[in-house]
Tab-separated table of C-alpha atoms in Angstrom:
chain	number	residue	atom	x	y	z
G	272	MET	CA	76.253	51.460	73.381
G	273	LEU	CA	77.325	52.033	76.958
G	274	LEU	CA	79.546	49.257	78.285
G	275	ASN	CA	79.363	49.152	82.087
G	276	ARG	CA	82.804	47.784	82.899
G	277	THR	CA	85.539	48.349	85.415
G	278	ARG	CA	88.372	48.638	82.946
G	279	THR	CA	88.955	50.652	79.798
G	280	LEU	CA	88.785	48.816	76.519
G	281	GLY	CA	91.253	49.348	73.756
G	282	ALA	CA	90.787	49.115	70.026
G	283	ILE	CA	88.010	47.136	68.418
G	284	SER	CA	89.322	43.637	67.760
G	285	GLY	CA	86.501	42.550	65.484
G	286	LEU	CA	82.867	43.008	64.565
G	287	VAL	CA	81.698	39.592	63.427
G	288	GLY	CA	78.215	39.550	61.923
G	289	GLY	CA	76.796	41.769	64.652
G	290	ALA	CA	78.825	40.252	67.507
G	291	LEU	CA	80.946	42.907	69.203
G	292	LEU	CA	84.435	41.721	70.160
G	293	LEU	CA	86.707	44.181	71.947
G	294	ALA	CA	90.328	43.588	72.877
G	295	GLY	CA	91.431	44.820	76.307
G	296	CYS	CA	93.702	47.854	76.471
G	297	GLY	CA	97.325	46.892	76.877
G	298	GLN	CA	96.571	43.184	76.554
G	299	PRO	CA	98.693	41.344	73.957
G	300	ALA	CA	96.910	38.903	71.724
G	301	ALA	CA	96.929	35.587	73.569
G	302	ALA	CA	98.361	32.555	71.840
G	303	PRO	CA	95.628	30.074	70.880
G	304	GLN	CA	94.988	27.667	73.732
G	305	ASN	CA	95.964	24.021	73.406
G	306	THR	CA	92.736	22.067	73.843
G	307	GLN	CA	94.141	18.720	72.772
G	308	GLY	CA	96.089	18.101	75.968
G	309	ASN	CA	98.877	16.358	74.041
G	310	ALA	CA	101.301	19.241	73.683
G	311	ASP	CA	102.977	21.784	75.903
G	312	ALA	CA	100.329	24.432	76.621
G	313	SER	CA	103.014	27.107	76.510
G	314	ALA	CA	104.150	26.144	73.019
G	315	PRO	CA	103.588	28.850	70.340
G	316	ALA	CA	100.919	28.374	67.717
G	317	ALA	CA	103.613	27.836	65.107
G	318	GLY	CA	104.560	24.611	66.880
G	319	ILE	CA	101.137	23.037	66.400
G	320	ALA	CA	101.090	20.343	63.767
G	321	PRO	CA	99.061	21.022	60.602
G	322	GLY	CA	95.481	19.830	61.001
G	323	GLU	CA	95.510	19.961	64.797
G	324	PHE	CA	92.595	21.834	66.343
G	325	GLN	CA	93.332	25.410	67.308
G	326	PRO	CA	90.939	28.033	68.708
G	327	GLY	CA	89.863	30.359	65.920
G	328	LYS	CA	90.483	27.759	63.215
G	329	PRO	CA	87.652	26.477	61.007
G	330	ALA	CA	86.116	23.254	62.305
G	331	GLY	CA	87.205	21.281	59.256
G	332	GLU	CA	90.817	21.621	60.369
G	333	GLY	CA	90.314	19.574	63.528
G	334	LYS	CA	91.523	16.024	64.029
G	335	PRO	CA	90.611	13.110	66.288
G	336	SER	CA	91.614	13.418	69.921
G	337	ALA	CA	94.829	11.625	70.759
G	338	GLY	CA	94.264	7.936	71.361
G	339	THR	CA	90.836	7.752	69.713
G	340	THR	CA	89.403	7.350	66.251
G	341	ALA	CA	86.384	9.053	64.727
G	342	GLY	CA	84.173	6.293	66.100
G	343	GLY	CA	85.417	6.763	69.641
G	344	GLN	CA	87.497	3.573	69.457
G	345	ALA	CA	90.797	3.283	71.271
G	346	THR	CA	93.581	3.121	68.689
G	347	GLY	CA	95.518	-0.116	68.473
G	348	SER	CA	93.101	-2.106	70.662
G	349	GLY	CA	89.889	-2.434	68.661
G	350	GLN	CA	88.016	-1.870	71.925
G	351	ARG	CA	86.074	1.243	72.815
G	352	THR	CA	87.504	2.978	75.865
G	353	THR	CA	84.739	3.243	78.450
G	354	GLY	CA	84.663	5.691	81.304
G	355	ALA	CA	82.377	7.432	83.756
G	356	LYS	CA	79.515	9.872	83.496
G	357	CYS	CA	81.391	13.025	84.437
G	358	THR	CA	80.163	16.387	85.640
G	359	SER	CA	80.518	19.624	83.680
G	360	SER	CA	83.235	20.796	86.074
G	361	ASP	CA	85.412	17.951	84.781
G	362	PHE	CA	85.681	19.844	81.479
G	363	LYS	CA	87.224	23.064	80.212
G	364	VAL	CA	84.930	24.597	77.592
G	365	ASP	CA	86.065	26.936	74.809
G	366	LEU	CA	83.807	28.671	72.273
G	367	ASN	CA	85.764	29.709	69.215
G	368	VAL	CA	84.478	32.411	66.859
G	369	GLN	CA	84.829	31.133	63.297
G	370	PRO	CA	86.407	33.561	60.812
G	371	ASP	CA	84.109	34.914	58.082
G	372	ARG	CA	81.182	32.819	59.384
G	373	PRO	CA	78.799	35.154	61.256
G	374	GLY	CA	77.217	33.599	64.333
G	375	VAL	CA	79.099	30.292	64.113
G	376	LEU	CA	81.045	29.065	67.158
G	377	LEU	CA	83.134	25.911	67.507
G	378	MET	CA	82.700	24.383	70.965
G	379	ALA	CA	85.638	22.405	72.362
G	380	LEU	CA	85.204	20.425	75.589
G	381	THR	CA	88.498	19.226	77.055
G	382	ASN	CA	88.573	16.619	79.810
G	383	LYS	CA	90.624	18.251	82.575
G	384	SER	CA	89.963	15.499	85.121
G	385	GLN	CA	92.088	12.462	85.878
G	386	LYS	CA	89.440	9.983	84.691
G	387	THR	CA	87.998	8.903	81.363
G	388	CYS	CA	84.608	10.512	80.673
G	389	ASP	CA	81.762	9.184	78.511
G	390	LEU	CA	79.760	11.618	76.383
G	391	ASN	CA	76.646	11.102	74.290
G	392	GLY	CA	74.107	13.716	73.220
G	393	TRP	CA	74.003	17.494	73.306
G	394	ALA	CA	75.662	20.015	75.569
G	395	THR	CA	73.368	22.644	77.075
G	396	VAL	CA	74.402	26.159	76.053
G	397	THR	CA	72.870	29.012	78.047
G	398	PRO	CA	73.663	32.685	77.297
G	399	LEU	CA	74.667	34.977	80.170
G	400	ASP	CA	74.151	38.728	80.496
G	401	MET	CA	76.592	41.259	81.958
G	402	SER	CA	75.509	40.396	85.505
G	403	ASN	CA	76.245	36.708	84.832
G	404	SER	CA	72.519	35.914	84.975
G	405	THR	CA	71.118	33.338	82.561
G	406	ILE	CA	69.157	34.415	79.485
G	407	ASP	CA	66.193	32.364	78.288
G	408	ALA	CA	66.913	32.488	74.564
G	409	PRO	CA	65.136	30.004	72.234
G	410	THR	CA	67.556	27.122	71.631
G	411	GLN	CA	67.185	24.118	69.332
G	412	GLN	CA	69.210	20.892	69.452
G	413	VAL	CA	69.999	19.770	65.911
G	414	GLU	CA	71.566	16.623	64.451
G	415	ILE	CA	74.616	18.351	62.975
G	416	PRO	CA	76.840	16.799	61.742
G	417	GLY	CA	74.606	13.817	62.571
G	418	SER	CA	72.914	11.962	65.386
G	419	PRO	CA	74.648	11.833	68.806
G	420	THR	CA	77.714	9.632	69.076
G	421	ASP	CA	78.650	7.571	72.136
G	422	PHE	CA	82.349	8.223	72.766
G	423	SER	CA	84.868	8.554	75.570
G	424	LEU	CA	87.492	11.181	76.350
G	425	ALA	CA	90.598	10.271	78.307
G	426	PRO	CA	92.227	13.005	80.426
G	427	GLY	CA	93.404	15.826	78.155
G	428	GLU	CA	91.296	14.760	75.168
G	429	THR	CA	88.713	17.012	73.489
G	430	GLY	CA	85.200	16.629	72.098
G	431	PHE	CA	83.462	19.088	69.769
G	432	ALA	CA	80.107	20.581	68.787
G	433	GLY	CA	78.895	23.517	66.742
G	434	VAL	CA	76.782	26.456	67.881
G	435	LEU	CA	74.872	28.749	65.512
G	436	ILE	CA	73.592	32.101	66.759
G	437	GLU	CA	70.853	33.937	64.899
G	438	PHE	CA	71.626	37.599	65.483
G	439	GLY	CA	68.816	40.042	66.159
G	440	ASP	CA	68.331	43.775	66.431
G	441	THR	CA	69.198	45.112	69.888
G	442	GLY	CA	66.130	47.326	69.676
G	443	ASP	CA	63.906	44.251	69.376
G	444	SER	CA	62.398	42.975	72.643
G	445	ASN	CA	62.966	39.408	71.375
G	446	THR	CA	66.728	39.959	71.123
G	447	PHE	CA	68.917	39.147	74.115
G	448	VAL	CA	72.409	40.621	74.518
G	449	ALA	CA	74.795	37.977	75.858
G	450	THR	CA	78.353	38.579	77.055
G	451	GLY	CA	79.098	34.951	77.918
G	452	PHE	CA	77.811	31.381	77.896
G	453	GLN	CA	77.294	28.608	80.432
G	454	VAL	CA	77.752	25.039	79.207
G	455	GLY	CA	76.664	21.719	80.708
G	456	VAL	CA	77.549	18.221	79.512
G	457	PRO	CA	74.773	15.657	78.891
G	458	GLY	CA	73.296	14.196	82.060
G	459	ALA	CA	75.085	16.610	84.410
G	460	SER	CA	73.252	18.920	86.790
G	461	ASP	CA	76.015	21.531	86.889
G	462	ALA	CA	77.372	23.932	84.257
G	463	VAL	CA	80.604	25.878	83.695
G	464	ASN	CA	81.352	29.228	82.100
G	465	ALA	CA	82.895	28.915	78.655
G	466	THR	CA	85.932	30.875	77.489
G	467	ILE	CA	85.258	32.757	74.246
G	468	PHE	CA	88.146	32.978	71.775
G	469	GLY	CA	88.290	35.638	69.069
G	470	THR	CA	89.770	34.927	65.666
G	471	ASP	CA	93.002	36.679	66.726
G	472	GLY	CA	93.531	34.389	69.732
G	473	THR	CA	92.412	36.876	72.400
G	474	ASN	CA	89.959	35.415	74.898
G	475	THR	CA	87.576	36.268	77.700
G	476	GLY	CA	89.358	33.986	80.160
G	477	ASN	CA	92.279	36.357	80.729
G	478	GLY	CA	90.394	39.627	80.328
G	479	GLY	CA	91.862	40.234	76.881
G	480	LEU	CA	88.511	40.072	75.104
G	481	TYR	CA	85.047	41.507	75.714
G	482	ALA	CA	82.252	39.947	73.675
G	483	GLU	CA	78.630	40.888	73.042
G	484	PHE	CA	76.212	38.709	71.079
G	485	PRO	CA	72.731	40.058	70.202
G	486	ILE	CA	70.910	36.705	70.233
G	487	LYS	CA	67.504	36.036	68.713
G	488	SER	CA	67.806	32.238	68.806
G	489	MET	CA	70.442	29.493	68.816
G	490	LYS	CA	71.070	26.027	67.413
G	491	VAL	CA	73.390	23.532	69.121
G	492	GLY	CA	74.818	20.523	67.279
G	493	SER	CA	75.488	17.072	68.726
G	494	LEU	CA	78.725	16.297	70.551
G	495	GLN	CA	81.321	14.475	68.443
G	496	PRO	CA	84.835	13.060	69.024
G	497	VAL	CA	86.243	15.044	66.066
G	498	ALA	CA	85.701	18.587	64.791
G	499	GLN	CA	85.033	17.804	61.131
G	500	GLY	CA	81.573	18.919	60.056
G	501	VAL	CA	80.318	20.079	63.446
G	502	THR	CA	79.861	23.708	62.303
G	503	VAL	CA	78.316	22.897	58.906
G	504	PHE	CA	74.853	24.337	59.552
G	505	ASP	CA	72.176	24.442	56.837
């Protein structure tokens, strides 16, 4: 496969169920990004408490965002924290390849704004080709791990959803090769490019990872305040 790129790629980082992940030449493996917003972003992975969400970790190892419970309730107050309907640009979006689970991605949306944001429903996930143009791949919204949950994210807090990609044959006209994804939050008219994390911590945000996904179709789960169960597809 000819990769039309401006820089030379190094060794193959991983081939996950048909998804090609290449690590950039001379790029060290990046430390997993802190998407919780409650720890020093420069802290090494070893300093992350057991059970805290980390890119590349299975979804079951996530935990509630700081200051909220699984029901989106503010801890210690008994009152749900309400906020505003935010735009997609208020969030940083990571898509984390799940080890030994072909086609499964854990989506993490971190509120990078200075306001509390309300979420309820499904994020839109649109594949992008090498020219950054959108790809019209069949996509289904599914109630996994359940129906949508109305919850709020304070600045620095993270919400989650699962994405399942059905891989196809690149020789099939119904298969679309994606090198990235654009994500929009419910009710917003804008969308942002997601950062893809490999299982070794390398990512597309710093040029350390090149990813290709031969997509036949996709399923997107509902947004939830915790990571447990969001990638448990049938």
